[in-house]
Coordinates of C-alpha atoms in Angstrom, one line a residue:
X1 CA 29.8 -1.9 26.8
X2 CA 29.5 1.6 26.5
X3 CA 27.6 1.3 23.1
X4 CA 25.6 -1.8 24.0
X5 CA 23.8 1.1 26.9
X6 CA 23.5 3.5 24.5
X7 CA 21.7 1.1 21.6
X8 CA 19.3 -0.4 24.4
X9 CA 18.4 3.8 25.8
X10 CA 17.9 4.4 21.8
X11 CA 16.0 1.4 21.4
X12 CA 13.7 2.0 24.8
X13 CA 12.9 5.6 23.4
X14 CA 11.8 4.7 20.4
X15 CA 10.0 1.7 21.1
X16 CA 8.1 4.3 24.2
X17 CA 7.3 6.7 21.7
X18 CA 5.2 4.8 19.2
X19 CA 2.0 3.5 20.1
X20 CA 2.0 -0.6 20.4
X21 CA -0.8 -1.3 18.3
X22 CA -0.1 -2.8 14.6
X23 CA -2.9 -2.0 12.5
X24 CA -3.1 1.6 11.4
X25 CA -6.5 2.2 9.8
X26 CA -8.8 5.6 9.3
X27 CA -5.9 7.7 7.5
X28 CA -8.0 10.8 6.4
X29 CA -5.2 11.0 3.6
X30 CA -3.5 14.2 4.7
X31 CA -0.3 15.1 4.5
X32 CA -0.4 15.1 8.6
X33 CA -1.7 11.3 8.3
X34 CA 1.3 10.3 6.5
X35 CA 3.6 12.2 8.0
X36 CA 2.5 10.6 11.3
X37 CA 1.8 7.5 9.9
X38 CA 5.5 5.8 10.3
X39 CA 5.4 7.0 14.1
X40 CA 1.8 5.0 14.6
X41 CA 3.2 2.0 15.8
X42 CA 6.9 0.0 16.6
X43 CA 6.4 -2.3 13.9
X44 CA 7.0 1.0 11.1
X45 CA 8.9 2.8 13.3
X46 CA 11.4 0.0 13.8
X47 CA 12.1 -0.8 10.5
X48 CA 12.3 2.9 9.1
X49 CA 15.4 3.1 11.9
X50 CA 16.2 -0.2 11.3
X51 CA 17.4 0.7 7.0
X52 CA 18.9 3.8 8.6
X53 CA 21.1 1.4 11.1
X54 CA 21.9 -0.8 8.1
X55 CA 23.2 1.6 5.7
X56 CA 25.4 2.8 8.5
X57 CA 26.8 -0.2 8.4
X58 CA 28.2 0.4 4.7
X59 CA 30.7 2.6 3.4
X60 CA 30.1 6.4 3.7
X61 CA 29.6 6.4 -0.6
X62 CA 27.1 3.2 -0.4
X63 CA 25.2 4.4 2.6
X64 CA 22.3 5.7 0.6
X65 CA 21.8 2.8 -1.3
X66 CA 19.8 1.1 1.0
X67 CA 17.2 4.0 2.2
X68 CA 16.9 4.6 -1.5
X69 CA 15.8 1.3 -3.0
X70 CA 13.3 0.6 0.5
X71 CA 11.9 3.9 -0.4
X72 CA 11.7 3.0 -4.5
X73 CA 9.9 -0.3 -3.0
X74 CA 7.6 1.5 -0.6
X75 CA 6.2 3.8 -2.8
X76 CA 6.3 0.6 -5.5
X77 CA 4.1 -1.5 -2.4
X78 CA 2.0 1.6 -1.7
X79 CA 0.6 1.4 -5.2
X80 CA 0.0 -2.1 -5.0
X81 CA -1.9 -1.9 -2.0
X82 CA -4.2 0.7 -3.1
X83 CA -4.8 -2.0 -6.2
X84 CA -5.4 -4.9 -4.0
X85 CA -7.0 -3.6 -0.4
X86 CA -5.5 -4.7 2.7
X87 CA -4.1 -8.6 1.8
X88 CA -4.8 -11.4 4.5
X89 CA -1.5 -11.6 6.8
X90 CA 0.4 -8.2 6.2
X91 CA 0.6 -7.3 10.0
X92 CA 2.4 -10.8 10.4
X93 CA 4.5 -10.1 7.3
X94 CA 5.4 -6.1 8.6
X95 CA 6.1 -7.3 12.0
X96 CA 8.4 -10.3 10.5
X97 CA 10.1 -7.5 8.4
X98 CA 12.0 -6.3 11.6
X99 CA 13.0 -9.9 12.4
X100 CA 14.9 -9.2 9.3
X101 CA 16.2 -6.1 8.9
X102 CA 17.4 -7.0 12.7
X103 CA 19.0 -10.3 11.2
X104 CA 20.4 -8.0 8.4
X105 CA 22.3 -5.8 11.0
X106 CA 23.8 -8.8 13.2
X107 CA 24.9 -10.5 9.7
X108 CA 25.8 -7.4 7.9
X109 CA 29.5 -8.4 7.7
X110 CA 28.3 -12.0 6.3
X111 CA 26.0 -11.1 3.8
X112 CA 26.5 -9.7 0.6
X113 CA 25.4 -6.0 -0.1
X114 CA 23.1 -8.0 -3.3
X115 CA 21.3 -10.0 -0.9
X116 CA 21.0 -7.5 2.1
X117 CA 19.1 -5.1 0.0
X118 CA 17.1 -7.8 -1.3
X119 CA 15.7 -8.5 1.5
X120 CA 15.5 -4.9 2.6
X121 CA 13.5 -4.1 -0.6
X122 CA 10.8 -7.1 0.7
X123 CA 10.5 -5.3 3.6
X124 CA 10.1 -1.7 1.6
X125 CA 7.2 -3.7 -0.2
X126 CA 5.4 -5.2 2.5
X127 CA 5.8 -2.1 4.5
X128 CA 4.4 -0.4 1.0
X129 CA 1.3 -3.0 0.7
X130 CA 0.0 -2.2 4.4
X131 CA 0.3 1.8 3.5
X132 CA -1.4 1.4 0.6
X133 CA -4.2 -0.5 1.8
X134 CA -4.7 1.7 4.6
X135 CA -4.6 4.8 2.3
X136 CA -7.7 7.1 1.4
X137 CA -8.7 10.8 0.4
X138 CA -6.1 12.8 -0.9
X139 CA -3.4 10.3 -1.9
X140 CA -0.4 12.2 -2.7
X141 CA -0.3 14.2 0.1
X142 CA -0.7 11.1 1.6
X143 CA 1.7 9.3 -0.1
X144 CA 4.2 12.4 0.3
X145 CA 3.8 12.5 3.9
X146 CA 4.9 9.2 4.8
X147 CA 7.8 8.9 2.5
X148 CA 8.9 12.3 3.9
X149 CA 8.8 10.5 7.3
X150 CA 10.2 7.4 6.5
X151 CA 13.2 9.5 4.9
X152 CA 13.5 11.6 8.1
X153 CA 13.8 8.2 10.3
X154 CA 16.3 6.4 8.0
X155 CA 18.4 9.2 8.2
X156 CA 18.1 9.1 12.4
X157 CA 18.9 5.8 12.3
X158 CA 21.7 6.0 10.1
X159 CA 22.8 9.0 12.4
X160 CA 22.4 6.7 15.3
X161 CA 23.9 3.9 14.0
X162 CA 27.5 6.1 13.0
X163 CA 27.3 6.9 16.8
X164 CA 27.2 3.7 18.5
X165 CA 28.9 0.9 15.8
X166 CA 32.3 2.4 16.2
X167 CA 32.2 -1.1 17.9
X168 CA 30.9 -4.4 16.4
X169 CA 28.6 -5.1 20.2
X170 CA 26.7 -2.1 19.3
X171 CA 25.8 -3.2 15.5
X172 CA 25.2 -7.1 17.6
X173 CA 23.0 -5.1 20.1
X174 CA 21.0 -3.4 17.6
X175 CA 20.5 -6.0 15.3
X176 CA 19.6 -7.9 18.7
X177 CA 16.9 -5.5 19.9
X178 CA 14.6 -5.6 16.4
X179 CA 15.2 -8.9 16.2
X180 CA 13.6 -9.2 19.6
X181 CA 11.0 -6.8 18.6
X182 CA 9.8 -8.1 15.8
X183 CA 9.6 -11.4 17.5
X184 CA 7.3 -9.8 20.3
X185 CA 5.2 -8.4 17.1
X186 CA 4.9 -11.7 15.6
X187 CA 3.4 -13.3 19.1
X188 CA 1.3 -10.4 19.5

């Protein structure tokens, strides 16, 4: 019960310390803008933490497997988007992506580790297109920024997730709470 309280505090902070809005536009490309950028709203900041939980849910020698390739497909997706502009339904689909990576932590003894980060290299895309799209003036500074960020939050929720799933509840709890936010994102 213990680690159910502490996974709903984590989960209230964060969610209180990103702004509720989805859309992110009018980056001025600076480092600052993407360093901020993953803090700009829940639906990023919850699924940065979210790969974090996950790969804390592996063994200590496949933990940074996961961060890794949703960071290979971010940077993939932010390159895309710059191509293609902002595609029609990309909030719906970066609000759906912490439905799943909050689906990936209550199944993460059920799935296979193939599949998992299958699905958490969609969400690296789709959380790559909307950057991308979003992105203007100086791009690698840009770029840089938020991959530095999204780094920085994987590794907090990693940290956070070796603290509270000594118990399977708090993995349950955790996967429970971004499946509830990004159900609240997707009937925003």
């Amino acid at each position: 019960m213990k680690a159910i309280g502490k996974t709903v505090l984590a989960a209230s902070v964060l969610a209180a310390s990103a702004m509720p809005a989805m859309a992110h536009p009018g980056h001025d490309g600076s480092m600052m803008a993407g360093l901020a950028h993953p803090f700009s709203g829940v639906d990023h900041l919850a699924a940065m933490v979210a790969v974090g939980l996950w790969a804390a849910t592996r063994p200590a020698r496949q933990a940074v497997i996961a961060p890794l390739a949703f960071m290979g497909a971010l940077a993939m997706g932010a390159v895309a988007g710059l191509m293609t502009g902002a595609l029609p339904m990309i909030e719906p689909m970066v609000a759906g992506s912490v439905l799943v990576l909050g689906a990936l932590l209550v199944l993460a003894t059920r799935l296979s580790s193939g599949l998992a980060l299958g699905l958490i290299v969609a969400t690296g895309a789709v959380h790559g297109l909307a950057h991308g799209a979003e992105a203007s003036g100086n791009l690698a500074a840009y770029f840089g920024g938020f991959l530095v960020s999204s780094a920085l939050l994987h590794g907090a929720g990693w940290q956070m997730g070796r603290m509270i799933f000594s118990r399977s509840q708090g993995r349950l709890a955790a996967g429970l709470a971004l499946g509830a936010t990004g159900l609240a994102l997707l009937a925003a």
